[in-house]
Amino acid sequence: YEEKAVTLAAQKTNGYPFLFQLLGKELWKEKDTIIDRKAVKIALNNSVAKLFTDVHSLVYKEMSPNERIFASAMAKDKLISNIADIKKRIDKDANNTNHLRNRLIEKGVIANAGYGKVQFVLPYMREFMLEKEYELAEVLGE
């Protein structure tokens, strides 16, 4: 194996044990080949797809429509979202925005990231929400 590839694999799991397990399983399937960056990327893509199916889709189903809208608004940001920006994007007043924020924190979907800021807890949740938004746009013909 290539040491840099193994380091990359560990970094891409963002410390999430289930994703680390999925990635390890995918890499084990290719045990007869050298674990290089290409093998890690393929295994990571397969692992994230499985994470979407086994974890993220279940979390998504448990979210109310307004919580989904909030999370989709968060997905527009790379890592950390400002509540003020989310409020503008979802066109809700401060009370409704804070209520949705608190519910998503209680559900373990997001976490505080400083004063007036939040971030996703699950790795690749942003990408999952962007994918869901794209699917919705396709259905609506946008």
mmCIF file of C-alpha atoms in Angstrom:
data_model
loop_
_atom_site.group_PDB
_atom_site.id
_atom_site.type_symbol
_atom_site.label_atom_id
_atom_site.label_comp_id
_atom_site.label_asym_id
_atom_site.label_seq_id
_atom_site.Cartn_x
_atom_site.Cartn_y
_atom_site.Cartn_z
ATOM 1 C CA TYR A 1 0.000 0.000 0.000
ATOM 2 C CA GLU A 2 0.944 3.620 -0.428
ATOM 3 C CA GLU A 3 1.241 5.411 2.900
ATOM 4 C CA LYS A 4 -0.170 8.656 1.482
ATOM 5 C CA ALA A 5 -3.215 6.777 0.207
ATOM 6 C CA VAL A 6 -3.874 5.276 3.630
ATOM 7 C CA THR A 7 -3.518 8.718 5.229
ATOM 8 C CA LEU A 8 -5.953 10.112 2.647
ATOM 9 C CA ALA A 9 -8.435 7.344 3.454
ATOM 10 C CA ALA A 10 -8.285 8.129 7.171
ATOM 11 C CA GLN A 11 -8.694 11.868 6.561
ATOM 12 C CA LYS A 12 -11.698 11.421 4.268
ATOM 13 C CA THR A 13 -13.664 9.594 6.977
ATOM 14 C CA ASN A 14 -13.612 12.773 9.104
ATOM 15 C CA GLY A 15 -13.243 10.581 12.175
ATOM 16 C CA TYR A 16 -16.657 8.985 11.642
ATOM 17 C CA PRO A 17 -16.313 5.337 12.736
ATOM 18 C CA PHE A 18 -19.057 3.899 10.505
ATOM 19 C CA LEU A 19 -17.585 5.538 7.417
ATOM 20 C CA PHE A 20 -14.130 4.284 8.412
ATOM 21 C CA GLN A 21 -15.599 0.786 8.656
ATOM 22 C CA LEU A 22 -17.307 1.097 5.259
ATOM 23 C CA LEU A 23 -14.128 2.366 3.659
ATOM 24 C CA GLY A 24 -12.092 -0.441 5.191
ATOM 25 C CA LYS A 25 -14.567 -2.994 3.889
ATOM 26 C CA GLU A 26 -14.385 -1.510 0.386
ATOM 27 C CA LEU A 27 -10.596 -1.505 0.431
ATOM 28 C CA TRP A 28 -10.549 -5.082 1.731
ATOM 29 C CA LYS A 29 -12.522 -6.176 -1.325
ATOM 30 C CA GLU A 30 -9.544 -4.992 -3.374
ATOM 31 C CA LYS A 31 -6.970 -6.727 -1.161
ATOM 32 C CA ASP A 32 -5.198 -8.226 -4.158
ATOM 33 C CA THR A 33 -4.382 -4.790 -5.572
ATOM 34 C CA ILE A 34 -2.157 -2.026 -4.289
ATOM 35 C CA ILE A 35 -4.005 0.505 -2.163
ATOM 36 C CA ASP A 36 -3.172 3.743 -3.928
ATOM 37 C CA ARG A 37 -4.989 7.070 -4.265
ATOM 38 C CA LYS A 38 -7.135 5.760 -7.108
ATOM 39 C CA ALA A 39 -8.243 2.729 -5.059
ATOM 40 C CA VAL A 40 -9.040 5.002 -2.101
ATOM 41 C CA LYS A 41 -11.122 7.339 -4.262
ATOM 42 C CA ILE A 42 -13.139 4.459 -5.699
ATOM 43 C CA ALA A 43 -13.620 2.910 -2.256
ATOM 44 C CA LEU A 44 -14.569 6.287 -0.804
ATOM 45 C CA ASN A 45 -17.200 6.884 -3.484
ATOM 46 C CA ASN A 46 -18.719 3.465 -2.789
ATOM 47 C CA SER A 47 -18.548 4.037 0.965
ATOM 48 C CA VAL A 48 -20.193 7.454 0.806
ATOM 49 C CA ALA A 49 -22.968 6.030 -1.384
ATOM 50 C CA LYS A 50 -23.569 3.357 1.264
ATOM 51 C CA LEU A 51 -23.458 6.032 4.001
ATOM 52 C CA PHE A 52 -26.132 7.976 2.097
ATOM 53 C CA THR A 53 -28.331 4.879 1.922
ATOM 54 C CA ASP A 54 -27.768 3.492 5.419
ATOM 55 C CA VAL A 55 -27.545 6.703 7.472
ATOM 56 C CA HIS A 56 -28.283 9.965 5.699
ATOM 57 C CA SER A 57 -31.498 8.838 4.006
ATOM 58 C CA LEU A 58 -32.869 7.692 7.370
ATOM 59 C CA VAL A 59 -31.952 11.002 8.988
ATOM 60 C CA TYR A 60 -33.553 12.817 6.047
ATOM 61 C CA LYS A 61 -36.799 10.839 6.417
ATOM 62 C CA GLU A 62 -36.994 11.879 10.070
ATOM 63 C CA MET A 63 -36.714 15.559 9.186
ATOM 64 C CA SER A 64 -39.803 17.712 8.693
ATOM 65 C CA PRO A 65 -40.161 19.568 5.380
ATOM 66 C CA ASN A 66 -39.066 22.814 7.042
ATOM 67 C CA GLU A 67 -36.057 21.111 8.635
ATOM 68 C CA ARG A 68 -35.108 19.840 5.176
ATOM 69 C CA ILE A 69 -35.376 23.367 3.809
ATOM 70 C CA PHE A 70 -33.133 24.620 6.635
ATOM 71 C CA ALA A 71 -30.563 21.864 5.973
ATOM 72 C CA SER A 72 -30.657 22.579 2.228
ATOM 73 C CA ALA A 73 -29.986 26.243 2.955
ATOM 74 C CA MET A 74 -27.009 25.182 5.087
ATOM 75 C CA ALA A 75 -25.668 23.031 2.250
ATOM 76 C CA LYS A 76 -25.028 26.182 0.212
ATOM 77 C CA ASP A 77 -22.067 26.871 2.526
ATOM 78 C CA LYS A 78 -18.841 24.888 2.409
ATOM 79 C CA LEU A 79 -18.372 24.078 6.096
ATOM 80 C CA ILE A 80 -19.915 26.494 8.564
ATOM 81 C CA SER A 81 -23.187 28.373 8.061
ATOM 82 C CA ASN A 82 -24.246 31.673 9.558
ATOM 83 C CA ILE A 83 -27.762 31.604 10.960
ATOM 84 C CA ALA A 84 -28.370 35.062 9.470
ATOM 85 C CA ASP A 85 -27.601 33.712 5.977
ATOM 86 C CA ILE A 86 -29.865 30.708 6.491
ATOM 87 C CA LYS A 87 -32.658 32.981 7.713
ATOM 88 C CA LYS A 88 -32.448 34.980 4.472
ATOM 89 C CA ARG A 89 -32.343 31.869 2.307
ATOM 90 C CA ILE A 90 -35.382 30.216 3.883
ATOM 91 C CA ASP A 91 -37.325 33.469 4.296
ATOM 92 C CA LYS A 92 -38.382 32.754 7.886
ATOM 93 C CA ASP A 93 -38.424 35.068 10.873
ATOM 94 C CA ALA A 94 -35.826 34.731 13.630
ATOM 95 C CA ASN A 95 -38.117 32.681 15.907
ATOM 96 C CA ASN A 96 -38.917 30.094 13.225
ATOM 97 C CA THR A 97 -35.277 29.919 12.142
ATOM 98 C CA ASN A 98 -34.098 29.373 15.727
ATOM 99 C CA HIS A 99 -36.821 26.782 16.318
ATOM 100 C CA LEU A 100 -35.680 24.788 13.268
ATOM 101 C CA ARG A 101 -32.053 25.169 14.321
ATOM 102 C CA ASN A 102 -32.820 23.851 17.805
ATOM 103 C CA ARG A 103 -34.788 20.871 16.458
ATOM 104 C CA LEU A 104 -31.968 19.888 14.115
ATOM 105 C CA ILE A 105 -29.463 20.190 16.964
ATOM 106 C CA GLU A 106 -31.676 17.981 19.155
ATOM 107 C CA LYS A 107 -31.856 15.399 16.343
ATOM 108 C CA GLY A 108 -28.061 15.413 16.037
ATOM 109 C CA VAL A 109 -28.093 16.629 12.436
ATOM 110 C CA ILE A 110 -26.262 19.900 13.099
ATOM 111 C CA ALA A 111 -24.181 21.429 15.888
ATOM 112 C CA ASN A 112 -23.262 24.890 17.065
ATOM 113 C CA ALA A 113 -20.068 26.136 15.452
ATOM 114 C CA GLY A 114 -19.689 29.404 17.342
ATOM 115 C CA TYR A 115 -21.972 32.315 18.011
ATOM 116 C CA GLY A 116 -24.683 32.425 15.330
ATOM 117 C CA LYS A 117 -23.095 29.585 13.377
ATOM 118 C CA VAL A 118 -23.893 25.917 12.742
ATOM 119 C CA GLN A 119 -22.388 22.987 10.883
ATOM 120 C CA PHE A 120 -23.444 19.496 9.904
ATOM 121 C CA VAL A 121 -22.504 16.737 12.336
ATOM 122 C CA LEU A 122 -22.466 13.819 9.908
ATOM 123 C CA PRO A 123 -19.692 13.761 7.326
ATOM 124 C CA TYR A 124 -20.927 14.280 3.761
ATOM 125 C CA MET A 125 -24.363 15.462 4.931
ATOM 126 C CA ARG A 126 -23.822 18.662 2.949
ATOM 127 C CA GLU A 127 -23.228 16.636 -0.211
ATOM 128 C CA PHE A 128 -26.274 14.496 0.538
ATOM 129 C CA MET A 129 -28.474 17.589 0.926
ATOM 130 C CA LEU A 130 -27.120 19.057 -2.314
ATOM 131 C CA GLU A 131 -27.941 15.794 -4.067
ATOM 132 C CA LYS A 132 -31.482 15.844 -2.640
ATOM 133 C CA GLU A 133 -31.921 19.445 -3.773
ATOM 134 C CA TYR A 134 -30.768 18.484 -7.272
ATOM 135 C CA GLU A 135 -33.211 15.534 -7.341
ATOM 136 C CA LEU A 136 -36.062 17.819 -6.256
ATOM 137 C CA ALA A 137 -35.176 20.380 -8.936
ATOM 138 C CA GLU A 138 -35.232 17.613 -11.570
ATOM 139 C CA VAL A 139 -38.680 16.430 -10.423
ATOM 140 C CA LEU A 140 -40.011 19.980 -10.472
ATOM 141 C CA GLY A 141 -38.432 20.633 -13.870
ATOM 142 C CA GLU A 142 -36.286 23.498 -12.628
#
